[in-house]
Structures are given as structure tokens and as C-alpha cells.
Amino acid sequence: RGMGSSARELARVVPDDVAMLLWPVDMPRVQVSTIAAIIASAQEAPRRVVVPIVAGPEHRQGHPPLLPARVVKALRDIADEARLDDFIEEVGGSPHFVGVDDMGVLQDVDSPADLDDGAS
């Protein structure tokens, strides 16, 4: 029914006072150190959405964002066809970015060939 419906169903099983990582299943290369950095940043900014960003000339935002409990609660009512980026920005406000040295936050795997690109 749309990405919104998947996120909504996930948010409905998360307890009221718990933050969550919105981690797409097609992003298997995110490093453990990146998750640790996201969680540490969330502890410094507990009411803000935390988004990993790859430093460099492009400063590209990646996945997974960490959603604070208040955003998770709001996500329980997202429409099926809603764009998650727009919803999170509207409800979560300005994100807190954490710089990471991890291209895995940008690399989605849509086919077996995506796994054969030489990255480890």
C-alpha cells in the first residue's frame, strides 16, 4: 500500500517512550560504528531526528535516521502514500546531522549485482 503503511505498522509495535532507527532492509552495509554514532548523537539531541551524513563535497544524507519517540508516535498515523522524508521533516523539524565515514549509509542493494561492486 506504500512506504507509509510499512513505517506505520512498524511504529505501532514500538513502545510509546522508545526511539527507533528507520532502517531500510536494502541497506545492509551500514557499519556498526555508524549506528553507535547515531545513537550517541541522539542522546545529545533527544528530541530531534538524527540523520547520518557523509562528509565531503556533497554532504549527502543517508540512512538510517533515528526517530525520537515523539516522531514514532506521530508515524502511527501516516497515510499509505505519504513520502517518509516529507513526513519526518514536517513532524520532526530540523534534523540533527552526524558526520560519518561510511558509504554504506548511501548504498542500497536492489539486485545481486549491487553486492558485486567490490565494496566490503
PDB file of C-alpha atoms in Angstrom:
ATOM      1  CA  ARG A   1       0.000   0.000   0.000  1.00  0.00           C
ATOM      2  CA  GLY A   2       3.008   2.262   0.085  1.00  0.00           C
ATOM      3  CA  MET A   3       6.064   3.017   2.173  1.00  0.00           C
ATOM      4  CA  GLY A   4       3.951   4.965   4.662  1.00  0.00           C
ATOM      5  CA  SER A   5       1.952   1.859   5.529  1.00  0.00           C
ATOM      6  CA  SER A   6       5.099  -0.160   6.283  1.00  0.00           C
ATOM      7  CA  ALA A   7       6.525   2.564   8.519  1.00  0.00           C
ATOM      8  CA  ARG A   8       3.151   2.993  10.231  1.00  0.00           C
ATOM      9  CA  GLU A   9       2.908  -0.705  11.083  1.00  0.00           C
ATOM     10  CA  LEU A  10       6.433  -0.715  12.473  1.00  0.00           C
ATOM     11  CA  ALA A  11       5.740   2.377  14.608  1.00  0.00           C
ATOM     12  CA  ARG A  12       2.631   0.737  16.039  1.00  0.00           C
ATOM     13  CA  VAL A  13       4.684  -2.016  17.707  1.00  0.00           C
ATOM     14  CA  VAL A  14       7.265   0.348  19.214  1.00  0.00           C
ATOM     15  CA  PRO A  15       6.539   1.336  22.846  1.00  0.00           C
ATOM     16  CA  ASP A  16       5.496   4.956  23.455  1.00  0.00           C
ATOM     17  CA  ASP A  17       8.740   6.130  25.014  1.00  0.00           C
ATOM     18  CA  VAL A  18      11.173   4.447  22.612  1.00  0.00           C
ATOM     19  CA  ALA A  19      13.089   5.935  19.688  1.00  0.00           C
ATOM     20  CA  MET A  20      13.676   3.820  16.600  1.00  0.00           C
ATOM     21  CA  LEU A  21      16.013   3.534  13.658  1.00  0.00           C
ATOM     22  CA  LEU A  22      14.103   3.653  10.389  1.00  0.00           C
ATOM     23  CA  TRP A  23      16.469   1.291   8.591  1.00  0.00           C
ATOM     24  CA  PRO A  24      15.561   0.177   5.069  1.00  0.00           C
ATOM     25  CA  VAL A  25      16.206  -3.522   4.571  1.00  0.00           C
ATOM     26  CA  ASP A  26      18.057  -2.830   1.319  1.00  0.00           C
ATOM     27  CA  MET A  27      20.917  -1.043   3.113  1.00  0.00           C
ATOM     28  CA  PRO A  28      22.999  -3.895   4.568  1.00  0.00           C
ATOM     29  CA  ARG A  29      26.383  -2.157   4.520  1.00  0.00           C
ATOM     30  CA  VAL A  30      25.828   0.380   7.293  1.00  0.00           C
ATOM     31  CA  GLN A  31      28.676  -0.049   9.772  1.00  0.00           C
ATOM     32  CA  VAL A  32      28.188  -0.789  13.466  1.00  0.00           C
ATOM     33  CA  SER A  33      30.302   2.286  14.279  1.00  0.00           C
ATOM     34  CA  THR A  34      27.808   4.413  12.339  1.00  0.00           C
ATOM     35  CA  ILE A  35      24.905   3.092  14.402  1.00  0.00           C
ATOM     36  CA  ALA A  36      26.875   3.839  17.567  1.00  0.00           C
ATOM     37  CA  ALA A  37      27.496   7.409  16.369  1.00  0.00           C
ATOM     38  CA  ILE A  38      23.805   7.902  15.550  1.00  0.00           C
ATOM     39  CA  ILE A  39      22.748   6.655  18.988  1.00  0.00           C
ATOM     40  CA  ALA A  40      25.345   8.820  20.740  1.00  0.00           C
ATOM     41  CA  SER A  41      24.128  11.880  18.816  1.00  0.00           C
ATOM     42  CA  ALA A  42      20.530  11.067  19.738  1.00  0.00           C
ATOM     43  CA  GLN A  43      21.500  11.136  23.401  1.00  0.00           C
ATOM     44  CA  GLU A  44      22.863  14.665  22.884  1.00  0.00           C
ATOM     45  CA  ALA A  45      19.730  15.800  20.982  1.00  0.00           C
ATOM     46  CA  PRO A  46      16.954  13.510  22.299  1.00  0.00           C
ATOM     47  CA  ARG A  47      14.004  15.344  20.710  1.00  0.00           C
ATOM     48  CA  ARG A  48      15.485  15.679  17.225  1.00  0.00           C
ATOM     49  CA  VAL A  49      15.649  13.275  14.328  1.00  0.00           C
ATOM     50  CA  VAL A  50      19.268  12.195  13.864  1.00  0.00           C
ATOM     51  CA  VAL A  51      20.464  11.674  10.295  1.00  0.00           C
ATOM     52  CA  PRO A  52      23.851  10.335   9.209  1.00  0.00           C
ATOM     53  CA  ILE A  53      25.620  12.468   6.650  1.00  0.00           C
ATOM     54  CA  VAL A  54      28.660  11.537   4.601  1.00  0.00           C
ATOM     55  CA  ALA A  55      31.221  14.311   4.676  1.00  0.00           C
ATOM     56  CA  GLY A  56      32.821  15.552   1.514  1.00  0.00           C
ATOM     57  CA  PRO A  57      31.904  17.921  -1.248  1.00  0.00           C
ATOM     58  CA  GLU A  58      28.324  16.639  -1.496  1.00  0.00           C
ATOM     59  CA  HIS A  59      27.433  16.218   2.203  1.00  0.00           C
ATOM     60  CA  ARG A  60      24.863  13.562   1.324  1.00  0.00           C
ATOM     61  CA  GLN A  61      22.262  12.463   3.851  1.00  0.00           C
ATOM     62  CA  GLY A  62      21.954   8.742   4.400  1.00  0.00           C
ATOM     63  CA  HIS A  63      20.140   6.014   6.311  1.00  0.00           C
ATOM     64  CA  PRO A  64      19.089   5.038   8.846  1.00  0.00           C
ATOM     65  CA  PRO A  65      17.657   8.069  10.584  1.00  0.00           C
ATOM     66  CA  LEU A  66      16.913   7.725  14.277  1.00  0.00           C
ATOM     67  CA  LEU A  67      13.418   8.941  15.112  1.00  0.00           C
ATOM     68  CA  PRO A  68      12.723  10.179  18.646  1.00  0.00           C
ATOM     69  CA  ALA A  69       9.715   8.731  20.458  1.00  0.00           C
ATOM     70  CA  ARG A  70       7.504  11.742  19.653  1.00  0.00           C
ATOM     71  CA  VAL A  71       8.063  11.216  15.914  1.00  0.00           C
ATOM     72  CA  VAL A  72       7.497   7.468  16.232  1.00  0.00           C
ATOM     73  CA  LYS A  73       4.113   8.181  17.862  1.00  0.00           C
ATOM     74  CA  ALA A  74       3.152  10.544  15.028  1.00  0.00           C
ATOM     75  CA  LEU A  75       4.256   7.956  12.464  1.00  0.00           C
ATOM     76  CA  ARG A  76       1.458   5.671  13.669  1.00  0.00           C
ATOM     77  CA  ASP A  77      -0.981   7.863  11.726  1.00  0.00           C
ATOM     78  CA  ILE A  78       0.960   8.347   8.478  1.00  0.00           C
ATOM     79  CA  ALA A  79      -1.003   7.868   5.249  1.00  0.00           C
ATOM     80  CA  ASP A  80      -0.167   4.921   2.993  1.00  0.00           C
ATOM     81  CA  GLU A  81       1.029   7.125   0.139  1.00  0.00           C
ATOM     82  CA  ALA A  82       2.888   9.678   2.271  1.00  0.00           C
ATOM     83  CA  ARG A  83       6.528  10.385   1.489  1.00  0.00           C
ATOM     84  CA  LEU A  84       8.507   9.498   4.598  1.00  0.00           C
ATOM     85  CA  ASP A  85      11.073  12.259   4.049  1.00  0.00           C
ATOM     86  CA  ASP A  86       8.364  14.915   3.914  1.00  0.00           C
ATOM     87  CA  PHE A  87       6.503  13.488   6.900  1.00  0.00           C
ATOM     88  CA  ILE A  88       9.607  13.234   9.066  1.00  0.00           C
ATOM     89  CA  GLU A  89      10.646  16.790   8.179  1.00  0.00           C
ATOM     90  CA  GLU A  90       7.165  18.134   8.952  1.00  0.00           C
ATOM     91  CA  VAL A  91       6.806  16.326  12.266  1.00  0.00           C
ATOM     92  CA  GLY A  92      10.427  16.095  13.346  1.00  0.00           C
ATOM     93  CA  GLY A  93      11.598  19.579  12.426  1.00  0.00           C
ATOM     94  CA  SER A  94      15.165  20.335  11.603  1.00  0.00           C
ATOM     95  CA  PRO A  95      17.314  17.209  11.900  1.00  0.00           C
ATOM     96  CA  HIS A  96      20.497  16.818  13.860  1.00  0.00           C
ATOM     97  CA  PHE A  97      23.183  15.621  11.442  1.00  0.00           C
ATOM     98  CA  VAL A  98      26.018  13.338  12.465  1.00  0.00           C
ATOM     99  CA  GLY A  99      29.019  13.091  10.149  1.00  0.00           C
ATOM    100  CA  VAL A 100      30.101   9.553   9.340  1.00  0.00           C
ATOM    101  CA  ASP A 101      32.803   7.998   7.200  1.00  0.00           C
ATOM    102  CA  ASP A 102      30.558   5.213   5.933  1.00  0.00           C
ATOM    103  CA  MET A 103      29.409   4.962   2.330  1.00  0.00           C
ATOM    104  CA  GLY A 104      27.083   2.164   3.463  1.00  0.00           C
ATOM    105  CA  VAL A 105      24.563   4.817   4.549  1.00  0.00           C
ATOM    106  CA  LEU A 106      24.157   5.691   0.861  1.00  0.00           C
ATOM    107  CA  GLN A 107      24.358   2.270  -0.799  1.00  0.00           C
ATOM    108  CA  ASP A 108      21.126   0.392  -1.300  1.00  0.00           C
ATOM    109  CA  VAL A 109      21.084  -3.131  -2.651  1.00  0.00           C
ATOM    110  CA  ASP A 110      18.353  -3.732  -5.194  1.00  0.00           C
ATOM    111  CA  SER A 111      19.877  -6.670  -7.061  1.00  0.00           C
ATOM    112  CA  PRO A 112      22.663  -9.261  -6.622  1.00  0.00           C
ATOM    113  CA  ALA A 113      24.832  -7.137  -8.918  1.00  0.00           C
ATOM    114  CA  ASP A 114      24.750  -4.348  -6.311  1.00  0.00           C
ATOM    115  CA  LEU A 115      26.580  -6.693  -3.940  1.00  0.00           C
ATOM    116  CA  ASP A 116      29.316  -7.351  -6.501  1.00  0.00           C
ATOM    117  CA  ASP A 117      30.616  -3.788  -6.783  1.00  0.00           C
ATOM    118  CA  GLY A 118      33.776  -4.583  -4.826  1.00  0.00           C
ATOM    119  CA  ALA A 119      32.750  -2.784  -1.624  1.00  0.00           C
ATOM    120  CA  SER A 120      33.086  -4.692   1.574  1.00  0.00           C
TER     121      SER A 120
END
